[in-house]
mmCIF file of C-alpha atoms in Angstrom:
data_model
loop_
_atom_site.group_PDB
_atom_site.id
_atom_site.type_symbol
_atom_site.label_atom_id
_atom_site.label_comp_id
_atom_site.label_asym_id
_atom_site.label_seq_id
_atom_site.Cartn_x
_atom_site.Cartn_y
_atom_site.Cartn_z
ATOM 1 C CA MET A 1 8.226 24.102 19.979
ATOM 2 C CA GLU A 2 9.481 25.845 16.639
ATOM 3 C CA LYS A 3 13.183 26.443 15.557
ATOM 4 C CA ASN A 4 14.888 29.702 15.141
ATOM 5 C CA LEU A 5 14.306 31.002 11.668
ATOM 6 C CA THR A 6 17.758 30.676 11.067
ATOM 7 C CA THR A 7 18.770 27.505 12.384
ATOM 8 C CA PRO A 8 18.390 24.237 10.171
ATOM 9 C CA VAL A 9 16.018 21.986 11.399
ATOM 10 C CA THR A 10 17.420 18.698 12.962
ATOM 11 C CA GLU A 11 14.095 17.182 14.100
ATOM 12 C CA PHE A 12 10.113 17.618 13.413
ATOM 13 C CA VAL A 13 7.277 17.408 15.934
ATOM 14 C CA LEU A 14 4.531 15.063 15.088
ATOM 15 C CA LEU A 15 1.212 16.272 16.681
ATOM 16 C CA GLY A 16 -0.294 12.670 16.294
ATOM 17 C CA LEU A 17 -3.756 12.043 15.853
ATOM 18 C CA THR A 18 -5.382 13.493 18.755
ATOM 19 C CA PRO A 19 -3.963 15.383 22.554
ATOM 20 C CA ASN A 20 -6.694 13.597 24.164
ATOM 21 C CA PRO A 21 -5.015 10.886 26.238
ATOM 22 C CA LYS A 22 -7.939 8.423 26.992
ATOM 23 C CA LEU A 23 -8.471 8.740 23.007
ATOM 24 C CA GLN A 24 -4.974 7.972 22.670
ATOM 25 C CA ARG A 25 -4.828 4.603 24.745
ATOM 26 C CA PHE A 26 -8.275 3.435 22.801
ATOM 27 C CA LEU A 27 -6.985 4.260 19.333
ATOM 28 C CA PHE A 28 -3.651 2.520 20.255
ATOM 29 C CA VAL A 29 -5.477 -0.763 21.024
ATOM 30 C CA ILE A 30 -7.427 -0.439 17.655
ATOM 31 C CA PHE A 31 -4.505 0.124 15.423
ATOM 32 C CA PHE A 32 -2.355 -2.433 17.344
ATOM 33 C CA ILE A 33 -4.961 -5.002 16.813
ATOM 34 C CA ILE A 34 -4.987 -4.085 13.081
ATOM 35 C CA TYR A 35 -1.137 -3.849 12.903
ATOM 36 C CA VAL A 36 -0.634 -7.549 13.959
ATOM 37 C CA ASN A 37 -3.456 -8.712 11.685
ATOM 38 C CA THR A 38 -2.215 -6.941 9.077
ATOM 39 C CA TRP A 39 1.221 -9.011 9.425
ATOM 40 C CA LEU A 40 -0.218 -12.290 10.649
ATOM 41 C CA GLY A 41 -2.635 -12.460 7.588
ATOM 42 C CA ASN A 42 -0.362 -11.094 4.905
ATOM 43 C CA PHE A 43 2.277 -13.599 5.831
ATOM 44 C CA THR A 44 -0.156 -16.464 6.266
ATOM 45 C CA ILE A 45 -1.017 -15.649 2.156
ATOM 46 C CA ILE A 46 2.569 -15.412 1.669
ATOM 47 C CA THR A 47 3.522 -18.716 3.246
ATOM 48 C CA THR A 48 0.634 -20.357 1.547
ATOM 49 C CA VAL A 49 1.505 -19.160 -1.792
ATOM 50 C CA ILE A 50 4.889 -20.703 -1.428
ATOM 51 C CA THR A 51 3.917 -23.959 0.316
ATOM 52 C CA ASP A 52 0.889 -24.968 -1.717
ATOM 53 C CA ARG A 53 1.789 -26.062 -4.996
ATOM 54 C CA GLN A 54 -1.990 -25.669 -6.392
ATOM 55 C CA LEU A 55 -1.043 -21.630 -5.766
ATOM 56 C CA HIS A 56 1.805 -21.951 -8.199
ATOM 57 C CA THR A 57 0.487 -19.771 -10.766
ATOM 58 C CA PRO A 58 1.104 -16.141 -11.612
ATOM 59 C CA MET A 59 -1.714 -14.421 -9.955
ATOM 60 C CA TYR A 60 -1.025 -16.071 -6.862
ATOM 61 C CA PHE A 61 2.719 -15.078 -7.331
ATOM 62 C CA LEU A 62 1.666 -11.794 -7.716
ATOM 63 C CA LEU A 63 -0.784 -11.578 -5.057
ATOM 64 C CA ALA A 64 1.835 -12.516 -2.920
ATOM 65 C CA ASN A 65 4.070 -9.892 -3.834
ATOM 66 C CA LEU A 66 1.062 -7.725 -3.077
ATOM 67 C CA ALA A 67 1.045 -9.227 0.331
ATOM 68 C CA PHE A 68 4.560 -8.159 0.866
ATOM 69 C CA LEU A 69 3.884 -5.012 0.253
ATOM 70 C CA ASP A 70 0.714 -4.345 2.297
ATOM 71 C CA VAL A 71 3.277 -5.468 5.170
ATOM 72 C CA SER A 72 5.970 -3.215 4.237
ATOM 73 C CA GLU A 73 3.776 -0.066 3.589
ATOM 74 C CA SER A 74 2.003 -0.830 6.866
ATOM 75 C CA SER A 75 5.290 -1.473 8.570
ATOM 76 C CA VAL A 76 6.780 2.076 7.335
ATOM 77 C CA ASN A 77 4.116 4.465 9.683
ATOM 78 C CA ALA A 78 2.374 2.284 11.915
ATOM 79 C CA PRO A 79 5.205 1.493 14.674
ATOM 80 C CA LYS A 80 5.565 5.432 14.814
ATOM 81 C CA LEU A 81 1.884 5.659 14.905
ATOM 82 C CA LEU A 82 1.411 3.317 17.902
ATOM 83 C CA SER A 83 4.606 5.061 19.688
ATOM 84 C CA GLY A 84 3.158 8.058 19.524
ATOM 85 C CA LEU A 85 -0.258 7.206 20.935
ATOM 86 C CA LEU A 86 1.685 4.954 23.976
ATOM 87 C CA THR A 87 4.238 7.445 25.003
ATOM 88 C CA GLN A 88 4.915 10.978 24.721
ATOM 89 C CA SER A 89 7.765 11.106 22.442
ATOM 90 C CA LYS A 90 6.500 13.005 19.692
ATOM 91 C CA THR A 91 9.663 13.831 17.737
ATOM 92 C CA ILE A 92 11.123 12.424 14.800
ATOM 93 C CA SER A 93 15.310 13.370 13.338
ATOM 94 C CA PHE A 94 15.494 14.868 10.093
ATOM 95 C CA ASN A 95 17.339 11.998 8.616
ATOM 96 C CA GLU A 96 14.864 9.529 9.791
ATOM 97 C CA CYS A 97 11.735 11.742 8.497
ATOM 98 C CA ILE A 98 13.464 11.369 5.251
ATOM 99 C CA LEU A 99 14.057 7.759 5.305
ATOM 100 C CA GLN A 100 10.387 7.144 6.385
ATOM 101 C CA MET A 101 9.203 9.246 3.433
ATOM 102 C CA PHE A 102 11.617 7.428 0.963
ATOM 103 C CA PHE A 103 10.516 3.892 2.028
ATOM 104 C CA PHE A 104 6.978 4.941 2.086
ATOM 105 C CA HIS A 105 6.727 6.694 -1.411
ATOM 106 C CA LEU A 106 9.189 3.337 -2.772
ATOM 107 C CA ILE A 107 6.613 0.897 -1.757
ATOM 108 C CA GLY A 108 3.392 2.875 -2.658
ATOM 109 C CA GLY A 109 5.319 3.429 -6.083
ATOM 110 C CA ALA A 110 5.956 -0.372 -6.347
ATOM 111 C CA MET A 111 2.396 -1.305 -5.219
ATOM 112 C CA VAL A 112 0.808 1.077 -7.943
ATOM 113 C CA PHE A 113 2.670 -0.356 -10.747
ATOM 114 C CA LEU A 114 2.274 -4.008 -9.488
ATOM 115 C CA LEU A 115 -1.692 -3.403 -9.527
ATOM 116 C CA VAL A 116 -1.012 -2.573 -13.127
ATOM 117 C CA VAL A 117 1.233 -5.643 -13.455
ATOM 118 C CA MET A 118 -1.955 -7.671 -11.981
ATOM 119 C CA ALA A 119 -4.259 -6.262 -14.429
ATOM 120 C CA ALA A 120 -2.220 -6.938 -16.990
ATOM 121 C CA ASP A 121 -1.996 -10.580 -16.099
ATOM 122 C CA ARG A 122 -5.832 -10.732 -15.877
ATOM 123 C CA TYR A 123 -6.144 -9.382 -19.513
ATOM 124 C CA VAL A 124 -3.723 -12.011 -20.545
ATOM 125 C CA ALA A 125 -5.487 -14.960 -18.774
ATOM 126 C CA ILE A 126 -9.118 -13.603 -20.436
ATOM 127 C CA TYR A 127 -8.087 -12.792 -23.709
ATOM 128 C CA LYS A 128 -5.163 -15.671 -24.195
ATOM 129 C CA PRO A 129 -6.277 -18.123 -21.947
ATOM 130 C CA LEU A 130 -4.406 -21.044 -23.743
ATOM 131 C CA ARG A 131 -1.267 -19.227 -23.745
ATOM 132 C CA TYR A 132 -1.439 -17.654 -20.633
ATOM 133 C CA MET A 133 1.143 -19.836 -18.694
ATOM 134 C CA THR A 134 3.840 -19.328 -21.662
ATOM 135 C CA ILE A 135 2.835 -15.530 -22.065
ATOM 136 C CA MET A 136 2.862 -15.203 -17.969
ATOM 137 C CA ASN A 137 6.019 -17.608 -17.294
ATOM 138 C CA ARG A 138 7.983 -17.342 -13.672
ATOM 139 C CA GLY A 139 10.628 -15.322 -15.509
ATOM 140 C CA VAL A 140 8.385 -12.606 -16.935
ATOM 141 C CA CYS A 141 6.459 -12.464 -13.748
ATOM 142 C CA VAL A 142 9.620 -12.056 -11.962
ATOM 143 C CA VAL A 143 10.668 -9.113 -14.260
ATOM 144 C CA LEU A 144 7.630 -7.467 -13.970
ATOM 145 C CA VAL A 145 7.697 -7.324 -10.328
ATOM 146 C CA LEU A 146 11.156 -6.329 -10.239
ATOM 147 C CA ASN A 147 10.386 -3.377 -12.774
ATOM 148 C CA ALA A 148 7.219 -2.357 -10.437
ATOM 149 C CA TRP A 149 9.890 -1.840 -7.674
ATOM 150 C CA LEU A 150 12.182 -0.087 -9.889
ATOM 151 C CA GLY A 151 9.181 2.384 -10.758
ATOM 152 C CA GLY A 152 8.775 2.759 -7.003
ATOM 153 C CA LEU A 153 12.223 3.742 -6.435
ATOM 154 C CA VAL A 154 12.497 6.349 -9.453
ATOM 155 C CA HIS A 155 9.347 7.811 -8.164
ATOM 156 C CA SER A 156 10.456 8.088 -4.862
ATOM 157 C CA ALA A 157 13.638 9.220 -5.679
ATOM 158 C CA VAL A 158 12.653 12.173 -7.814
ATOM 159 C CA GLN A 159 9.890 13.344 -4.983
ATOM 160 C CA LEU A 160 12.771 13.296 -1.943
ATOM 161 C CA GLY A 161 15.049 15.161 -4.987
ATOM 162 C CA LEU A 162 12.917 17.873 -5.300
ATOM 163 C CA LEU A 163 12.294 17.993 -1.458
ATOM 164 C CA LEU A 164 15.837 17.896 -0.408
ATOM 165 C CA GLN A 165 16.745 20.865 -2.489
ATOM 166 C CA LEU A 166 14.615 22.869 -0.233
ATOM 167 C CA PRO A 167 15.970 24.713 2.970
ATOM 168 C CA PHE A 168 14.376 23.760 6.419
ATOM 169 C CA CYS A 169 15.416 26.320 9.000
ATOM 170 C CA GLY A 170 12.324 27.429 10.631
ATOM 171 C CA PRO A 171 9.027 25.748 11.890
ATOM 172 C CA ASN A 172 9.481 21.871 12.463
ATOM 173 C CA VAL A 173 5.833 21.158 13.604
ATOM 174 C CA LEU A 174 4.069 18.463 11.231
ATOM 175 C CA ASP A 175 -0.050 18.157 11.885
ATOM 176 C CA ASN A 176 0.494 14.389 11.181
ATOM 177 C CA PHE A 177 0.994 10.896 12.695
ATOM 178 C CA TYR A 178 4.161 10.606 10.332
ATOM 179 C CA CYS A 179 6.382 12.413 7.728
ATOM 180 C CA ASP A 180 4.781 12.898 4.531
ATOM 181 C CA ILE A 181 5.838 15.156 1.959
ATOM 182 C CA PRO A 182 2.341 17.288 1.575
ATOM 183 C CA GLN A 183 3.052 18.526 5.127
ATOM 184 C CA VAL A 184 7.012 18.362 4.993
ATOM 185 C CA ILE A 185 7.285 20.789 2.066
ATOM 186 C CA LYS A 186 5.160 23.144 3.855
ATOM 187 C CA LEU A 187 7.985 23.649 6.416
ATOM 188 C CA ALA A 188 10.604 24.753 3.885
ATOM 189 C CA CYS A 189 11.683 28.411 4.552
ATOM 190 C CA THR A 190 11.288 29.231 0.721
ATOM 191 C CA ASP A 191 8.856 29.537 -1.860
ATOM 192 C CA THR A 192 7.899 25.902 -2.948
ATOM 193 C CA HIS A 193 4.939 26.893 -5.390
ATOM 194 C CA LEU A 194 6.866 25.445 -8.366
ATOM 195 C CA VAL A 195 8.086 22.262 -6.599
ATOM 196 C CA GLU A 196 4.703 21.578 -5.157
ATOM 197 C CA TRP A 197 3.121 21.735 -8.800
ATOM 198 C CA GLN A 198 6.055 19.381 -10.015
ATOM 199 C CA MET A 199 5.533 16.815 -7.088
ATOM 200 C CA VAL A 200 1.797 16.997 -7.757
ATOM 201 C CA PHE A 201 2.525 16.161 -11.824
ATOM 202 C CA ASN A 202 4.918 13.461 -10.323
ATOM 203 C CA ALA A 203 2.481 11.703 -8.075
ATOM 204 C CA GLY A 204 -0.914 13.003 -8.424
ATOM 205 C CA VAL A 205 -1.586 13.170 -11.992
ATOM 206 C CA LEU A 206 0.253 10.220 -12.589
ATOM 207 C CA LEU A 207 -1.915 8.292 -9.834
ATOM 208 C CA ILE A 208 -4.953 9.731 -12.182
ATOM 209 C CA ILE A 209 -3.769 8.622 -15.341
ATOM 210 C CA ILE A 210 -2.812 5.156 -14.200
ATOM 211 C CA PHE A 211 -6.376 4.887 -12.519
ATOM 212 C CA ILE A 212 -8.081 5.620 -15.389
ATOM 213 C CA ILE A 213 -6.325 3.182 -17.532
ATOM 214 C CA LEU A 214 -6.643 0.325 -14.977
ATOM 215 C CA LEU A 215 -10.504 1.151 -14.720
ATOM 216 C CA ILE A 216 -10.632 1.209 -18.392
ATOM 217 C CA SER A 217 -8.682 -2.319 -18.692
ATOM 218 C CA TYR A 218 -11.032 -3.863 -15.988
ATOM 219 C CA THR A 219 -14.131 -2.823 -17.934
ATOM 220 C CA VAL A 220 -12.903 -4.147 -21.157
ATOM 221 C CA ILE A 221 -11.815 -7.334 -18.897
ATOM 222 C CA LEU A 222 -15.522 -7.525 -17.404
ATOM 223 C CA VAL A 223 -17.351 -7.098 -20.975
ATOM 224 C CA LYS A 224 -15.046 -9.993 -22.186
ATOM 225 C CA ILE A 225 -15.750 -12.202 -19.373
ATOM 226 C CA ARG A 226 -19.844 -11.690 -19.665
ATOM 227 C CA THR A 227 -19.911 -12.119 -23.290
ATOM 228 C CA HIS A 228 -17.474 -14.796 -24.457
ATOM 229 C CA VAL A 229 -16.434 -16.712 -21.117
ATOM 230 C CA MET A 230 -18.296 -19.441 -20.468
ATOM 231 C CA GLU A 231 -16.639 -22.007 -18.470
ATOM 232 C CA GLY A 232 -15.368 -20.163 -14.852
ATOM 233 C CA LYS A 233 -16.998 -17.208 -15.614
ATOM 234 C CA ARG A 234 -18.361 -17.203 -11.783
ATOM 235 C CA LYS A 235 -14.317 -17.429 -10.598
ATOM 236 C CA ALA A 236 -13.274 -14.566 -13.441
ATOM 237 C CA LEU A 237 -15.710 -12.364 -12.276
ATOM 238 C CA SER A 238 -14.933 -12.589 -8.633
ATOM 239 C CA THR A 239 -11.161 -12.401 -9.082
ATOM 240 C CA CYS A 240 -11.257 -9.249 -11.272
ATOM 241 C CA GLY A 241 -13.887 -7.902 -9.007
ATOM 242 C CA THR A 242 -11.735 -8.413 -6.409
ATOM 243 C CA GLN A 243 -8.992 -6.615 -8.053
ATOM 244 C CA ILE A 244 -10.955 -3.486 -8.627
ATOM 245 C CA THR A 245 -11.967 -3.161 -5.224
ATOM 246 C CA VAL A 246 -8.066 -3.090 -3.989
ATOM 247 C CA VAL A 247 -7.120 -0.661 -7.244
ATOM 248 C CA CYS A 248 -10.047 1.749 -5.571
ATOM 249 C CA LEU A 249 -9.059 1.468 -1.849
ATOM 250 C CA GLN A 250 -5.527 1.872 -3.060
ATOM 251 C CA PHE A 251 -5.858 4.893 -5.767
ATOM 252 C CA ILE A 252 -9.050 6.851 -4.159
ATOM 253 C CA PRO A 253 -7.311 8.154 -1.032
ATOM 254 C CA SER A 254 -3.896 8.380 -2.483
ATOM 255 C CA ILE A 255 -5.623 10.871 -5.215
ATOM 256 C CA PHE A 256 -7.108 12.657 -2.510
ATOM 257 C CA ILE A 257 -3.925 13.408 -0.983
ATOM 258 C CA TYR A 258 -1.321 14.148 -3.623
ATOM 259 C CA ALA A 259 -3.517 15.198 -6.734
ATOM 260 C CA ARG A 260 -3.954 18.712 -5.419
ATOM 261 C CA PRO A 261 -2.121 21.614 -4.109
ATOM 262 C CA PHE A 262 -0.693 21.017 -0.735
ATOM 263 C CA ARG A 263 -3.089 22.698 1.432
ATOM 264 C CA GLN A 264 -4.391 20.796 4.650
ATOM 265 C CA PHE A 265 -7.710 19.460 5.102
ATOM 266 C CA ARG A 266 -9.618 18.245 8.024
ATOM 267 C CA LEU A 267 -9.998 14.856 6.210
ATOM 268 C CA ASP A 268 -6.378 14.511 5.346
ATOM 269 C CA LYS A 269 -5.580 12.649 8.913
ATOM 270 C CA VAL A 270 -8.347 10.202 8.367
ATOM 271 C CA ILE A 271 -7.887 9.317 4.804
ATOM 272 C CA SER A 272 -3.967 9.027 5.744
ATOM 273 C CA VAL A 273 -4.904 6.537 8.411
ATOM 274 C CA ILE A 274 -7.039 4.754 5.958
ATOM 275 C CA TYR A 275 -4.402 4.123 3.328
ATOM 276 C CA THR A 276 -1.232 3.696 5.418
ATOM 277 C CA VAL A 277 -2.672 1.183 8.235
ATOM 278 C CA ILE A 278 -6.228 0.006 7.250
ATOM 279 C CA THR A 279 -6.066 -0.630 3.782
ATOM 280 C CA PRO A 280 -3.151 -3.095 4.085
ATOM 281 C CA MET A 281 -5.121 -5.058 6.168
ATOM 282 C CA LEU A 282 -8.523 -4.737 3.960
ATOM 283 C CA ASN A 283 -6.662 -5.822 1.032
ATOM 284 C CA LEU A 284 -5.778 -9.202 2.569
ATOM 285 C CA MET A 285 -9.441 -9.793 3.801
ATOM 286 C CA ILE A 286 -10.818 -8.939 0.422
ATOM 287 C CA TYR A 287 -8.392 -11.606 -1.304
ATOM 288 C CA THR A 288 -9.348 -14.193 1.336
ATOM 289 C CA LEU A 289 -12.919 -13.913 1.973
ATOM 290 C CA ARG A 290 -13.454 -13.545 -1.698
ATOM 291 C CA ASN A 291 -11.192 -15.933 -3.213
ATOM 292 C CA ALA A 292 -12.492 -19.816 -2.559
ATOM 293 C CA GLU A 293 -9.181 -21.458 -3.683
ATOM 294 C CA MET A 294 -7.042 -19.048 -1.246
ATOM 295 C CA LYS A 295 -9.652 -20.034 1.600
ATOM 296 C CA LYS A 296 -9.153 -23.701 0.758
ATOM 297 C CA ALA A 297 -5.372 -23.282 0.663
ATOM 298 C CA ILE A 298 -5.089 -21.509 3.780
ATOM 299 C CA ARG A 299 -7.001 -24.531 5.494
ATOM 300 C CA ARG A 300 -4.788 -27.157 3.947
ATOM 301 C CA LEU A 301 -1.807 -25.007 5.630
ATOM 302 C CA MET A 302 -3.411 -24.974 9.065
ATOM 303 C CA ARG A 303 -4.446 -28.796 9.052
ATOM 304 C CA ARG A 304 -0.511 -29.167 7.808
ATOM 305 C CA MET A 305 0.511 -27.665 10.545
ATOM 306 C CA LEU A 306 -1.899 -28.940 12.833
ATOM 307 C CA PHE A 307 -1.159 -32.341 11.925
ATOM 308 C CA SER A 308 2.822 -32.042 12.308
ATOM 309 C CA GLY A 309 2.411 -30.479 15.511
ATOM 310 C CA ARG A 310 0.716 -33.274 16.724
ATOM 311 C CA GLU A 311 3.444 -35.918 15.285
ATOM 312 C CA ARG A 312 6.098 -33.993 17.011
ATOM 313 C CA GLU A 313 3.984 -34.436 20.506
ATOM 314 C CA THR A 314 3.712 -37.889 19.670
#
């Protein structure tokens, strides 16, 4: 299963989650249900925000973009996970592996920066309520979202640029269900110590700094809500609580994986499953279950679809 130490690697072998066939079939059913729910739920949010005029506000515009990122992030790795559980095909070409890592870090980076934008949106809504719609107008929101994607692109390009300068001519077995930099870099047939620390700084340290800034920002916002906001206090607290939960779900697993030297731990696969497959579904559940306005809008959408279907039948 390993390449000759002088032959350039053309493909990698993914060991997956488990070698047990019965457990593989069980996990396939579980993760397939999660993946389908992620698609259906997030596209329901996107469709609802687009079609419901009452949700044409900066907060829901950003939420729809977060839902799109959740679907995209899940789609980068989940299909390979499902195919590996269902079939015996465990290989991935070198180029496909590079593309998978590129899009995974592009989307993950964009999501991190979008969460910063969402925190800034809540800050303006609480501290500048009278000027909120002027400051966070549609043009500003679009520019902020594009900058989030640009930040993700720069992050991903730097990570892949550091990785691609390394030679891969030896082992080609990845003890994971998808390609990611911490595992791939260990297969390089050269000393990777300096490059690993550069990547830890580019990803892990940056994640820690942004996470701390977000926690401080939401603490300031919550203090303002509790001490000064009278009207809509409960709704504001619920919205901020929801965003804090999503931030923690996104950052804590990512920090565990990327903010340390690249060494294999037993929990790595479990953590990887959480933030690549499960978190995109949890995000939509948190936003829909804790947001009364979103639940009402989804019910309105369902009623419109039901009544339009009946009208076509008649």
